[in-house]
Short mmCIF file of C-alpha atoms in Angstrom, two decimals:
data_model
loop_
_atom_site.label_atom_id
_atom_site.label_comp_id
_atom_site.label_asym_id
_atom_site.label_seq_id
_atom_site.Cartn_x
_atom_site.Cartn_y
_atom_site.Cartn_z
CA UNK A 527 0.00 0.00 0.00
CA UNK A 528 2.55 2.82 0.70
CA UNK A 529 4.46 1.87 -2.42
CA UNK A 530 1.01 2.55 -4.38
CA UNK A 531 1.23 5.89 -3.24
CA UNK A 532 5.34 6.51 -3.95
CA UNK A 533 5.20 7.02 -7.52
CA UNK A 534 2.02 9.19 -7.04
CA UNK A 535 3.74 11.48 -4.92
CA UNK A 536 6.73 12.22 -6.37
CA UNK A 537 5.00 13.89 -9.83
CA UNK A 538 3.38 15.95 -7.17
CA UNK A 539 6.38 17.48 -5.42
CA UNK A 540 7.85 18.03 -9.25
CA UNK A 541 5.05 20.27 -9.48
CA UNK A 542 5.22 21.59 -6.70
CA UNK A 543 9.31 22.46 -7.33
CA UNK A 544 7.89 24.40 -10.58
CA UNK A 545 5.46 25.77 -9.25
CA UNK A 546 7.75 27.85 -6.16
CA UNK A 547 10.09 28.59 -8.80
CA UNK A 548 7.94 29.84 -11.60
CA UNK A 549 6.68 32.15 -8.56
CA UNK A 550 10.45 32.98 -7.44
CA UNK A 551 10.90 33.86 -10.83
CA UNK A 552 8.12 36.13 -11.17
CA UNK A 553 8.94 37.53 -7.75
CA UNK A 554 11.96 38.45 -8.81
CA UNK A 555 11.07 40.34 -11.97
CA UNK A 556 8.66 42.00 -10.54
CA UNK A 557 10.86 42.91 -7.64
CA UNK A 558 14.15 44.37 -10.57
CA UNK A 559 10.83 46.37 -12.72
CA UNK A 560 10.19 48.19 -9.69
CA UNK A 561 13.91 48.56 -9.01
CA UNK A 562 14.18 50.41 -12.19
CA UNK A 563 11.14 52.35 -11.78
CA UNK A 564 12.08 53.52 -8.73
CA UNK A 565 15.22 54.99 -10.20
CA UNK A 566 13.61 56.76 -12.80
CA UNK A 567 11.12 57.81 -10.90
CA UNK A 568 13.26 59.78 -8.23
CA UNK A 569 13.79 62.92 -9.65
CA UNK A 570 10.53 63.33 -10.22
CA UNK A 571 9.39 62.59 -6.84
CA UNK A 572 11.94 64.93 -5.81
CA UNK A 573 10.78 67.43 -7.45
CA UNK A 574 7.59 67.39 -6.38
CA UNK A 575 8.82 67.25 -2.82
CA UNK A 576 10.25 70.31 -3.19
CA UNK A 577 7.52 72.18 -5.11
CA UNK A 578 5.53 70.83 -1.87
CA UNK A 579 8.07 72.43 0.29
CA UNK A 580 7.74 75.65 -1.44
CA UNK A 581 4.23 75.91 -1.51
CA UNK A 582 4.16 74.82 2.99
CA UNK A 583 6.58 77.35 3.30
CA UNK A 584 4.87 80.17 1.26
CA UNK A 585 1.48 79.35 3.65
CA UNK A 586 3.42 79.37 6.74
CA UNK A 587 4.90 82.87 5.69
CA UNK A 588 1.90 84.43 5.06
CA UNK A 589 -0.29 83.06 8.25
CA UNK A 590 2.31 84.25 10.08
CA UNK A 591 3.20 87.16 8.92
CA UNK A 592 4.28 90.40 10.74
CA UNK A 593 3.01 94.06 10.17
CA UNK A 594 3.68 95.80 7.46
CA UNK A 595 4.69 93.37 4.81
CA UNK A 596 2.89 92.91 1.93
CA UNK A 597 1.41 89.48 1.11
CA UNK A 598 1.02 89.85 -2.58
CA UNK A 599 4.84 90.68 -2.80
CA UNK A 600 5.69 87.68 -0.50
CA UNK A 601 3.28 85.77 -3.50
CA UNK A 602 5.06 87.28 -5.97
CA UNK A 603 8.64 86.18 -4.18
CA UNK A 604 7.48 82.42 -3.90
CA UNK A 605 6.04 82.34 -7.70
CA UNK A 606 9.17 83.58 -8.89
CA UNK A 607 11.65 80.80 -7.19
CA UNK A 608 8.78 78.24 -7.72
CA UNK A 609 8.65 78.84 -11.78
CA UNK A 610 12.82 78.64 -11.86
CA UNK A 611 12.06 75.61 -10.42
CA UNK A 612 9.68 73.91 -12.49
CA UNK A 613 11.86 75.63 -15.22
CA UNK A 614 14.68 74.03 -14.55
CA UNK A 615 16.91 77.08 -13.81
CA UNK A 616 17.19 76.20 -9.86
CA UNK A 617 18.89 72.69 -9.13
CA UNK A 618 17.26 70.15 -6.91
CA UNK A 619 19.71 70.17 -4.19
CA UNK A 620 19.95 73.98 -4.41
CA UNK A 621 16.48 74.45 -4.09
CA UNK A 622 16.46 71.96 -0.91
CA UNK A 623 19.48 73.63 1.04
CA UNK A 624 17.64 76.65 0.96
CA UNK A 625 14.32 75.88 1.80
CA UNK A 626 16.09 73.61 4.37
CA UNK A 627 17.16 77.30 6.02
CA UNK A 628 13.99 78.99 5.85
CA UNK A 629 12.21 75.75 7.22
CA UNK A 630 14.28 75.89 10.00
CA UNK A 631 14.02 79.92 10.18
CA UNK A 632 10.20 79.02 10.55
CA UNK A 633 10.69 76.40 13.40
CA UNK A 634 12.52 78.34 15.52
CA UNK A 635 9.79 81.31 14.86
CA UNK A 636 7.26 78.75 15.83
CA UNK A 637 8.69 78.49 19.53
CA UNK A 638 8.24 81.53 19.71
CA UNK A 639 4.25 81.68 18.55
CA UNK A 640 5.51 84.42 15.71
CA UNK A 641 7.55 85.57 13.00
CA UNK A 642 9.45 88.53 13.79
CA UNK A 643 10.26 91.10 10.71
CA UNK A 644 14.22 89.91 10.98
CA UNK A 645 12.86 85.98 10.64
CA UNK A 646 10.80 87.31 7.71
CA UNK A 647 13.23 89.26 6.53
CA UNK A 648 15.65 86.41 6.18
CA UNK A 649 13.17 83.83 4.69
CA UNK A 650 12.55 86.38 1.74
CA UNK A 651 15.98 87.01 1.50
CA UNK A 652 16.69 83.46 1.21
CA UNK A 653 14.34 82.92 -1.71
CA UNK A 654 14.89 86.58 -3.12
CA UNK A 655 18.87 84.58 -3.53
CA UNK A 656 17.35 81.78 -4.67
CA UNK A 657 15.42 83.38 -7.61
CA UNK A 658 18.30 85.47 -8.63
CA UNK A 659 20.93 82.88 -8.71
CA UNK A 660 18.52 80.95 -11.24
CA UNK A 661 18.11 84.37 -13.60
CA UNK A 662 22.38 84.27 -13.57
CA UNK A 663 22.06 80.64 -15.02
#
């Protein structure tokens, strides 16, 4: 009786050994497509990280913003660095050291419950540089 069910068995566990590797196979294609679709897909995620970051900081600028600035020239500030951007005039890791610096301008404000005109000041004048080096390029 248990040599009935020997030869039985053993076409089983041959499909079962093509079976786990078919799926190891497939496993591991899918695993290298999304590999190289991450790669390629990086910059662009980047870049939208840092239009993000723009756009954040922008908002926090002008909810916080002290007396006697003008909110449609801090719009105009933020539009300008944010179409050299998209443009292509402003590098990625430019463009992310210096909102790093006005990000952490803003954080320290925040302790404090408000932006002072000198934190302002120096958030504009961070992306006032930032604009201009991309019209020298």
């Amino acid at each position: 009786m248990d040599q009935e069910n020997v030869p039985q068995q053993q076409p089983q566990q041959q499909k079962k050994k093509r079976g786990c590797r078919t799926a190891l196979i497939v496993v591991g294609i899918v695993f290298v497509v999304l590999i190289i679709g991450g790669y390629f897909a990086c910059p662009h995620i980047a870049k939208m990280a840092i239009d993000k970051s723009i756009s954040v900081l922008e908002t926090k600028v002008i909810e916080q913003l002290p007396d006697g600035y003008n909110e449609d020239e801090v719009h105009v500030i933020f539009d300008q660095v944010r179409t050299a951007f998209k443009e292509g005039r402003i590098k990625g890791e430019t463009a992310g050291l210096s909102i790093k610096n006005a990000s952490e301008i803003i954080q320290e404000a925040l302790a404090d419950g408000q932006l002072t005109p000198e934190e302002t000041d120096k958030i504009l004048e961070t992306m006032k540089e930032l604009a201009h080096l991309s019209e020298k390029k």
